[in-house]
């Protein structure tokens, strides 16, 4: 008997959560599965290179720039691309997890930027991963409110022009998401966080005159940055 064909979708291995069907759609899970199959082998190779680089630095005690980038460093006219208007005023930024109350308070805070953190500020429970995605999607459709069960205080969003711009922080390359698997392997948390967020919100954010902005944590080399670039394009 031949082996069954692999599922085109990322497979959820967790107890159901409220409203998970809104973010864990077949199309979104297929998108995450494609990210995993195309890019996880490179991710794994780059993680292995980290250990090699640490050993090399320990052995030689030297750090230096790449010879092939010497021309860029010598060219005073070289500039990175301009950042979009929504990110040009960075005078006040805050960061925090993406639970419902925090999402509302962060957007209402008066800060220019909110770093919506799926990494260090969030315990990587499956509930936090899924509900955080739901909360951000609800915020962009202005379908979000919260009532504190202890105090009875209610929270809602201010007018659009008063809200902070969101910069989403997915997990670093080294973290896997054991509750989402492709071909029997856990999907890197970076692809889960980025994939679900980008799939559901990118067009909506563009329609709002902003965009899907990302803070990419714990990137240790130009090759790891290049991998993110290839994911984006």
XYZ file of N, CA and C in Angstrom:
699
model
N 0.848 -1.194 0.000
C 0.000 0.000 0.000
C 0.886 1.248 0.000
N 0.577 2.180 -0.882
C 1.369 3.403 -0.950
C 1.036 4.316 0.218
N 2.004 5.130 0.596
C 1.799 6.068 1.695
C 0.813 7.153 1.270
N 0.005 7.648 2.208
C -0.928 8.716 1.859
C -0.192 9.972 1.436
N -0.799 10.702 0.526
C -0.192 11.953 0.063
C -0.136 12.953 1.207
N 0.940 13.743 1.298
C 1.021 14.730 2.373
C -0.069 15.778 2.237
N -0.549 16.248 3.371
C -1.585 17.273 3.358
C -1.021 18.588 2.841
N -1.776 19.293 1.991
C -1.307 20.611 1.545
C -1.415 21.667 2.642
N -2.041 21.310 3.760
C -2.263 22.255 4.845
C -1.318 21.981 6.007
N -1.030 23.002 6.790
C -0.408 22.799 8.087
C -1.460 22.175 9.004
N -1.059 21.179 9.784
C -1.982 20.416 10.616
C -1.923 20.926 12.053
N -3.089 21.249 12.617
C -3.171 21.727 13.993
C -3.209 20.536 14.936
N -2.323 20.533 15.921
C -2.268 19.475 16.926
C -2.475 20.107 18.298
N -3.723 20.504 18.572
C -4.042 21.184 19.824
C -5.549 21.154 20.032
N -5.960 21.371 21.265
C -7.381 21.462 21.567
C -7.969 22.712 20.906
N -9.219 22.634 20.423
C -9.829 23.789 19.760
C -9.929 24.994 20.697
N -9.802 26.174 20.118
C -9.914 27.430 20.848
C -11.074 28.244 20.290
N -11.668 29.120 21.095
C -12.752 29.963 20.589
C -12.307 30.790 19.387
N -13.089 30.742 18.326
C -12.901 31.554 17.119
C -11.654 31.183 16.328
N -11.034 30.051 16.617
C -9.813 29.723 15.886
C -10.063 29.553 14.392
N -11.284 29.182 14.026
C -11.594 28.982 12.613
C -11.485 30.276 11.808
N -11.476 31.416 12.481
C -11.351 32.691 11.781
C -9.928 32.944 11.284
N -8.938 32.394 11.970
C -7.548 32.582 11.537
C -6.935 31.303 10.983
N -7.373 30.151 11.482
C -6.828 28.878 11.002
C -7.690 28.349 9.867
N -7.863 29.173 8.843
C -8.641 28.774 7.676
C -7.805 27.842 6.797
N -8.466 27.122 5.904
C -7.723 26.233 5.007
C -6.712 27.013 4.176
N -7.121 28.169 3.671
C -6.214 28.956 2.836
C -5.015 29.452 3.642
N -5.254 29.894 4.869
C -4.152 30.378 5.703
C -3.209 29.245 6.075
N -3.753 28.074 6.396
C -2.913 26.930 6.747
C -2.132 26.429 5.539
N -2.706 26.541 4.350
C -1.963 26.186 3.139
C -0.817 27.167 2.907
N -1.042 28.440 3.193
C 0.007 29.451 3.057
C 1.159 29.175 4.017
N 0.829 28.858 5.267
C 1.868 28.535 6.252
C 2.630 27.279 5.832
N 1.912 26.283 5.316
C 2.576 25.057 4.861
C 3.541 25.348 3.715
N 3.152 26.235 2.806
C 4.047 26.592 1.699
C 5.301 27.294 2.219
N 5.131 28.207 3.179
C 6.294 28.861 3.779
C 7.237 27.830 4.386
N 6.668 26.879 5.107
C 7.489 25.849 5.760
C 8.263 25.028 4.734
N 7.584 24.558 3.710
C 8.245 23.673 2.740
C 9.301 24.420 1.927
N 9.067 25.675 1.645
C 10.018 26.430 0.820
C 11.217 26.930 1.616
N 11.009 27.295 2.876
C 12.055 28.043 3.571
C 12.621 27.391 4.826
N 11.946 26.408 5.407
C 12.489 25.809 6.631
C 13.829 25.119 6.410
N 14.070 24.433 5.279
C 15.416 23.868 5.087
C 16.517 24.923 5.168
N 16.286 26.100 4.601
C 17.281 27.172 4.717
C 17.386 27.662 6.148
N 16.262 27.774 6.837
C 16.296 28.167 8.240
C 17.156 27.211 9.044
N 16.968 25.912 8.825
C 17.740 24.909 9.557
C 19.236 25.035 9.261
N 19.564 25.267 8.005
C 20.972 25.430 7.627
C 21.583 26.653 8.307
N 20.831 27.741 8.369
C 21.344 28.963 8.978
C 21.500 28.817 10.487
N 20.608 28.070 11.127
C 20.774 27.818 12.559
C 22.036 27.008 12.819
N 22.333 26.047 11.952
C 23.569 25.274 12.100
C 24.787 26.178 11.926
N 24.688 27.148 11.041
C 25.810 28.068 10.821
C 26.077 28.932 12.047
N 25.045 29.184 12.851
C 25.264 29.974 14.060
C 26.303 29.304 14.961
N 26.161 28.003 15.151
C 27.114 27.284 15.999
C 28.515 27.328 15.403
N 28.599 27.183 14.082
C 29.906 27.246 13.427
C 30.538 28.627 13.600
N 29.723 29.666 13.489
C 30.250 31.027 13.615
C 30.705 31.297 15.046
N 29.941 30.837 16.024
C 30.363 31.019 17.414
C 31.701 30.340 17.664
N 31.857 29.132 17.123
C 33.119 28.408 17.305
C 34.273 29.148 16.632
N 34.011 29.715 15.443
C 35.057 30.448 14.731
C 35.478 31.695 15.501
N 34.498 32.423 16.029
C 34.819 33.634 16.785
C 35.590 33.285 18.054
N 35.182 32.203 18.716
C 35.899 31.782 19.920
C 37.337 31.393 19.600
N 37.539 30.829 18.430
C 38.876 30.372 18.045
C 39.770 31.531 17.617
N 39.212 32.493 16.874
C 40.030 33.563 16.289
C 39.957 34.882 17.055
N 38.896 35.041 17.857
C 38.679 36.296 18.605
C 38.606 37.501 17.681
N 38.082 37.304 16.471
C 37.987 38.411 15.518
C 36.588 38.502 14.927
N 36.175 39.739 14.676
C 34.948 40.042 13.948
C 35.291 41.068 12.877
N 34.725 40.920 11.705
C 35.022 41.890 10.652
C 33.886 41.904 9.644
N 33.908 42.917 8.775
C 32.925 43.016 7.709
C 33.329 42.124 6.539
N 32.355 41.817 5.696
C 32.629 41.005 4.515
C 33.439 41.804 3.496
N 34.461 41.210 2.897
C 35.238 41.929 1.872
C 34.376 42.397 0.704
N 33.361 41.604 0.342
C 32.551 41.962 -0.823
C 31.643 43.169 -0.582
N 31.537 43.646 0.667
C 30.731 44.848 0.932
C 31.595 46.088 1.123
N 32.886 45.991 0.821
C 33.792 47.132 1.022
C 33.369 48.344 0.199
N 32.904 48.117 -1.029
C 32.513 49.236 -1.895
C 31.345 50.013 -1.305
N 30.413 49.315 -0.685
C 29.276 49.993 -0.061
C 29.752 50.848 1.107
N 30.624 50.298 1.923
C 31.108 51.040 3.090
C 31.927 52.262 2.687
N 32.571 52.199 1.544
C 33.396 53.318 1.081
C 32.598 54.374 0.324
N 31.355 54.078 0.000
C 30.530 54.978 -0.809
C 29.655 55.830 0.107
N 30.024 57.098 0.298
C 29.269 57.979 1.187
C 27.872 58.291 0.667
N 27.614 58.033 -0.611
C 26.302 58.337 -1.179
C 25.309 57.193 -1.003
N 25.788 56.042 -0.550
C 24.898 54.881 -0.425
C 23.909 55.099 0.702
N 22.640 54.828 0.439
C 21.585 54.987 1.435
C 20.632 53.802 1.357
N 20.051 53.465 2.469
C 18.983 52.476 2.456
C 17.735 53.128 1.880
N 16.754 52.316 1.514
C 15.497 52.853 0.998
C 14.782 53.645 2.088
N 14.039 54.652 1.674
C 13.290 55.475 2.628
C 12.204 54.643 3.299
N 11.950 54.922 4.562
C 10.886 54.200 5.261
C 9.537 54.820 4.908
N 8.453 54.071 5.038
C 7.128 54.596 4.698
C 6.716 55.701 5.665
N 5.794 56.573 5.246
C 5.379 57.702 6.100
C 4.910 57.279 7.488
N 4.230 56.144 7.592
C 3.691 55.721 8.888
C 4.774 55.401 9.902
N 6.011 55.197 9.439
C 7.105 54.839 10.349
C 8.135 55.956 10.502
N 7.884 57.126 9.959
C 8.885 58.187 10.002
C 8.941 58.889 11.356
N 7.849 58.908 12.086
C 7.838 59.511 13.424
C 7.889 58.387 14.451
N 9.072 58.174 15.035
C 9.274 57.069 15.978
C 9.610 57.591 17.372
N 9.145 58.798 17.708
C 9.591 59.420 18.952
C 9.137 58.664 20.197
N 7.973 58.047 20.150
C 7.501 57.259 21.293
C 7.037 55.907 20.778
N 7.653 54.857 21.286
C 7.255 53.491 20.943
C 7.023 52.711 22.231
N 6.043 51.832 22.205
C 5.813 50.934 23.331
C 5.756 49.508 22.802
N 5.926 48.567 23.699
C 5.844 47.165 23.303
C 5.040 46.396 24.334
N 4.492 45.292 23.919
C 3.726 44.464 24.837
C 3.072 43.318 24.103
N 2.484 42.392 24.851
C 1.826 41.232 24.250
C 0.534 41.628 23.551
N -0.101 40.647 22.926
C -1.269 40.931 22.084
C -2.569 40.402 22.679
N -2.640 40.333 24.023
C -3.932 39.994 24.619
C -4.912 41.134 24.345
N -6.188 40.892 24.547
C -7.216 41.821 24.071
C -7.136 43.188 24.765
N -6.999 43.188 26.087
C -6.926 44.455 26.811
C -5.687 45.242 26.402
N -4.551 44.565 26.297
C -3.311 45.240 25.920
C -3.402 45.804 24.511
N -4.019 45.063 23.605
C -4.165 45.542 22.234
C -4.908 46.870 22.199
N -6.010 46.955 22.920
C -6.789 48.195 22.944
C -5.998 49.321 23.597
N -5.419 49.050 24.760
C -4.690 50.096 25.481
C -3.460 50.574 24.711
N -2.768 49.657 24.046
C -1.578 50.044 23.286
C -1.949 50.935 22.104
N -3.003 50.570 21.389
C -3.427 51.379 20.247
C -3.942 52.745 20.689
N -4.525 52.812 21.879
C -5.051 54.072 22.410
C -4.011 54.898 23.158
N -2.804 54.403 23.308
C -1.836 54.958 24.257
C -1.336 56.354 23.917
N -1.423 56.752 22.668
C -0.819 58.005 22.238
C 0.585 57.834 21.703
N 1.148 56.637 21.841
C 2.457 56.347 21.256
C 2.352 56.341 19.736
N 3.465 56.626 19.076
C 3.472 56.593 17.617
C 3.477 55.157 17.094
N 4.176 54.273 17.811
C 4.351 52.893 17.365
C 4.020 51.946 18.506
N 3.300 50.885 18.205
C 3.143 49.772 19.143
C 3.808 48.544 18.543
N 4.791 48.015 19.256
C 5.433 46.773 18.860
C 4.600 45.622 19.414
N 3.755 45.039 18.577
C 2.880 43.932 18.979
C 3.707 42.656 19.015
N 4.049 42.214 20.212
C 5.132 41.252 20.405
C 4.628 39.826 20.611
N 4.907 38.963 19.622
C 4.651 37.532 19.761
C 5.901 36.798 20.252
N 6.948 37.543 20.603
C 8.207 36.906 21.006
C 8.414 37.050 22.503
N 9.352 37.886 22.947
C 9.721 37.926 24.363
C 8.584 38.329 25.291
N 7.689 39.208 24.856
C 6.631 39.700 25.735
C 5.461 38.729 25.862
N 5.453 37.675 25.072
C 4.336 36.727 25.077
C 4.826 35.324 25.409
N 4.175 34.688 26.369
C 4.422 33.262 26.564
C 3.898 32.532 25.329
N 4.700 31.667 24.709
C 4.300 31.074 23.422
C 3.319 29.914 23.563
N 2.259 30.125 24.353
C 1.206 29.117 24.413
C 0.390 29.178 23.134
N -0.233 28.074 22.781
C -1.052 28.059 21.569
C -2.201 29.050 21.683
N -2.767 29.186 22.873
C -3.847 30.143 23.083
C -3.375 31.567 22.796
N -2.195 31.935 23.292
C -1.674 33.278 23.032
C -1.401 33.503 21.550
N -0.896 32.469 20.875
C -0.594 32.586 19.449
C -1.867 32.856 18.648
N -2.892 32.052 18.875
C -4.119 32.155 18.079
C -4.931 33.390 18.459
N -5.154 33.588 19.758
C -5.983 34.718 20.169
C -5.294 36.048 19.887
N -3.966 36.071 19.930
C -3.264 37.291 19.549
C -3.529 37.668 18.105
N -3.549 36.673 17.220
C -3.878 36.937 15.814
C -5.310 37.451 15.675
N -6.225 36.855 16.411
C -7.622 37.294 16.363
C -7.746 38.735 16.841
N -7.054 39.072 17.926
C -7.154 40.425 18.479
C -6.647 41.478 17.499
N -5.540 41.204 16.819
C -5.029 42.175 15.855
C -5.978 42.326 14.668
N -6.498 41.207 14.177
C -7.449 41.286 13.066
C -8.699 42.060 13.471
N -9.185 41.831 14.688
C -10.353 42.572 15.178
C -10.059 44.064 15.286
N -8.838 44.396 15.713
C -8.484 45.809 15.856
C -8.520 46.521 14.511
N -8.054 45.860 13.457
C -7.997 46.507 12.144
C -9.380 46.678 11.524
N -10.348 45.883 11.973
C -11.729 46.068 11.521
C -12.553 46.854 12.539
N -11.888 47.335 13.595
C -12.545 48.075 14.678
C -13.675 47.260 15.294
N -13.439 45.977 15.409
C -14.423 45.069 15.995
C -13.873 44.504 17.301
N -13.301 45.377 18.124
C -12.647 44.920 19.337
C -13.082 45.764 20.528
N -13.440 45.093 21.600
C -13.689 45.744 22.884
C -13.364 44.746 23.983
N -13.383 45.218 25.216
C -13.028 44.347 26.333
C -13.651 44.912 27.597
N -14.204 44.018 28.420
C -14.726 44.397 29.725
C -14.023 43.578 30.788
N -13.395 44.253 31.738
C -12.682 43.579 32.819
C -13.684 42.916 33.752
N -13.553 41.614 33.942
C -14.523 40.867 34.744
C -14.474 41.246 36.220
N -13.343 41.767 36.683
C -13.212 42.131 38.102
C -13.687 43.553 38.372
N -13.229 44.488 37.555
C -13.577 45.893 37.797
C -14.840 46.336 37.076
N -15.220 45.599 36.028
C -16.357 46.003 35.223
C -16.045 47.112 34.241
N -14.785 47.549 34.183
C -14.400 48.632 33.276
C -14.372 48.138 31.842
N -14.878 48.973 30.932
C -14.912 48.617 29.515
C -13.850 49.394 28.749
N -13.340 48.759 27.691
C -12.290 49.345 26.871
C -12.716 49.271 25.410
N -12.455 50.351 24.652
C -12.765 50.390 23.221
C -11.759 51.309 22.539
N -11.686 51.226 21.212
C -10.715 52.012 20.462
C -11.158 53.457 20.293
N -10.158 54.358 20.239
C -10.398 55.751 19.901
C -10.570 55.893 18.386
N -10.677 57.137 17.931
C -10.781 57.393 16.492
C -9.516 56.921 15.785
N -9.651 56.576 14.502
C -8.538 56.013 13.729
C -7.282 56.874 13.783
N -7.437 58.203 13.665
C -6.254 59.051 13.560
C -5.497 59.177 14.877
N -6.014 58.613 15.949
C -5.342 58.670 17.236
C -4.640 57.358 17.581
N -4.751 56.350 16.741
C -4.226 55.033 17.082
C -2.753 54.904 16.712
N -2.033 54.133 17.518
C -0.629 53.846 17.228
C -0.516 52.972 15.981
N 0.582 53.137 15.255
C 0.898 52.254 14.134
C 1.469 50.952 14.682
N 1.010 49.831 14.151
C 1.437 48.520 14.650
C 2.660 48.030 13.882
N 3.683 47.627 14.626
C 4.818 46.886 14.083
C 4.791 45.522 14.754
N 4.560 44.496 13.980
C 4.377 43.154 14.527
C 5.726 42.443 14.665
N 5.938 41.800 15.824
C 7.197 41.106 16.088
C 6.944 39.603 16.154
N 7.279 38.865 15.096
C 7.139 37.403 15.134
C 8.264 36.790 15.963
N 8.134 35.514 16.240
C 9.185 34.816 16.974
C 10.461 34.703 16.140
N 11.585 34.539 16.842
C 12.866 34.408 16.174
C 13.003 33.081 15.452
N 14.030 32.995 14.614
C 14.250 31.804 13.786
C 14.402 30.528 14.606
N 14.894 30.627 15.827
C 15.260 29.435 16.592
C 14.081 28.752 17.266
N 12.905 29.358 17.246
C 11.755 28.828 17.979
C 10.791 28.108 17.039
N 10.380 26.906 17.429
C 9.397 26.138 16.660
C 8.030 26.209 17.322
N 6.979 25.974 16.522
C 5.609 25.902 17.029
C 5.146 24.449 16.961
N 5.152 23.771 18.099
C 4.850 22.337 18.121
C 3.384 22.032 17.848
N 2.509 23.023 17.953
C 1.084 22.774 17.739
C 0.668 22.868 16.272
N 1.601 23.213 15.401
C 1.300 23.298 13.972
C 2.394 22.546 13.228
N 1.993 21.527 12.470
C 2.966 20.645 11.839
C 2.709 20.541 10.334
N 3.806 20.348 9.616
C 3.758 20.087 8.177
C 4.645 18.886 7.903
N 4.081 17.873 7.259
C 4.829 16.647 6.950
C 5.451 16.042 8.208
N 4.725 16.150 9.328
C 5.188 15.566 10.581
C 6.223 16.376 11.324
N 6.556 17.572 10.845
C 7.558 18.415 11.490
C 6.899 19.682 12.037
N 7.381 20.185 13.179
C 6.849 21.456 13.680
C 7.249 22.607 12.772
N 6.350 23.545 12.606
C 6.617 24.719 11.772
C 7.379 25.756 12.606
N 8.401 26.402 12.058
C 9.045 27.490 12.792
C 8.022 28.535 13.235
N 8.145 28.966 14.487
C 7.207 29.954 15.000
C 7.191 31.227 14.178
N 8.328 31.584 13.580
C 8.390 32.784 12.748
C 7.421 32.693 11.578
N 7.324 31.516 10.963
C 6.433 31.355 9.816
C 4.970 31.314 10.248
N 4.708 30.788 11.435
C 3.339 30.781 11.949
C 2.883 32.213 12.219
N 3.681 32.952 12.983
C 3.299 34.312 13.365
C 3.212 35.225 12.147
N 4.266 35.229 11.338
C 4.262 36.063 10.139
C 3.174 35.623 9.172
N 3.092 34.312 8.913
C 2.193 33.810 7.886
C 0.740 34.125 8.162
N 0.275 33.851 9.377
C -1.122 34.114 9.710
C -1.414 35.613 9.685
N -0.491 36.398 10.218
C -0.699 37.847 10.265
C -0.717 38.444 8.862
N 0.264 38.097 8.056
C 0.353 38.647 6.703
C -0.834 38.205 5.863
N -1.193 36.937 5.949
C -2.274 36.402 5.125
C -3.584 37.135 5.400
N -3.886 37.366 6.669
C -5.188 37.932 7.026
C -5.224 39.459 7.022
N -4.086 40.132 7.151
C -4.124 41.567 7.414
C -3.406 42.453 6.402
N -2.562 41.886 5.539
C -1.732 42.729 4.676
C -2.574 43.660 3.802
N -3.548 43.121 3.098
C -4.344 43.954 2.202
C -5.166 44.974 2.977
N -5.708 44.559 4.108
C -6.509 45.485 4.910
C -5.657 46.665 5.391
N -4.435 46.390 5.820
C -3.550 47.461 6.279
C -3.184 48.409 5.138
N -2.949 47.861 3.958
C -2.678 48.713 2.798
C -3.882 49.592 2.480
N -5.075 49.025 2.596
C -6.291 49.799 2.348
C -6.449 50.934 3.359
N -5.903 50.745 4.566
C -5.968 51.769 5.609
C -4.868 52.819 5.455
N -4.040 52.676 4.410
C -2.976 53.640 4.181
C -1.715 53.357 4.960
N -1.612 52.164 5.524
C -0.405 51.781 6.257
C 0.192 50.561 5.573
N 0.541 49.558 6.320
C 1.116 48.367 5.723
C 1.456 47.354 6.791
N 1.804 46.136 6.381
C 2.244 45.128 7.346
C 3.717 45.362 7.683
N 3.965 45.938 8.841
C 5.326 46.269 9.263
C 5.800 45.232 10.282
N 7.088 44.887 10.226
C 7.609 43.812 11.074
C 8.916 44.211 11.746
N 9.045 43.788 12.988
C 10.309 43.844 13.730
C 10.820 42.412 13.804
N 11.999 42.172 13.274
C 12.504 40.804 13.131
C 13.579 40.551 14.181
N 13.244 39.840 15.261
C 14.169 39.727 16.387
C 15.254 38.679 16.171
N 16.377 38.914 16.831
C 17.420 37.899 16.981
C 17.936 37.382 15.640
N 18.039 38.302 14.681
C 18.623 37.976 13.384
C 20.133 38.145 13.491
N 20.894 37.091 13.222
C 22.321 37.081 13.554
C 23.261 37.219 12.361
N 22.742 37.342 11.162
C 23.643 37.486 10.016
C 22.888 38.071 8.832
N 23.672 38.530 7.847
C 23.053 39.033 6.621
C 22.318 37.926 5.883
N 22.758 36.685 6.046
C 22.081 35.574 5.382
C 20.713 35.318 6.009
N 20.605 35.483 7.316
C 19.304 35.340 7.966
C 18.377 36.485 7.561
N 18.928 37.682 7.416
C 18.124 38.803 6.927
C 17.680 38.563 5.486
N 18.558 37.975 4.684
C 18.211 37.678 3.292
C 17.086 36.645 3.216
N 17.088 35.696 4.138
C 15.997 34.721 4.165
C 14.672 35.423 4.425
N 14.649 36.339 5.383
C 13.419 37.093 5.607
C 13.020 37.858 4.340
N 13.982 38.458 3.669
C 13.676 39.184 2.438
C 13.024 38.263 1.411
N 13.544 37.061 1.276
C 12.981 36.117 0.310
C 11.580 35.682 0.716
N 11.335 35.571 2.009
C 9.984 35.264 2.485
C 9.031 36.391 2.098
N 9.469 37.624 2.283
C 8.602 38.765 1.987
C 8.262 38.869 0.506
N 9.227 38.607 -0.351
C 8.999 38.839 -1.774
C 8.464 37.602 -2.481
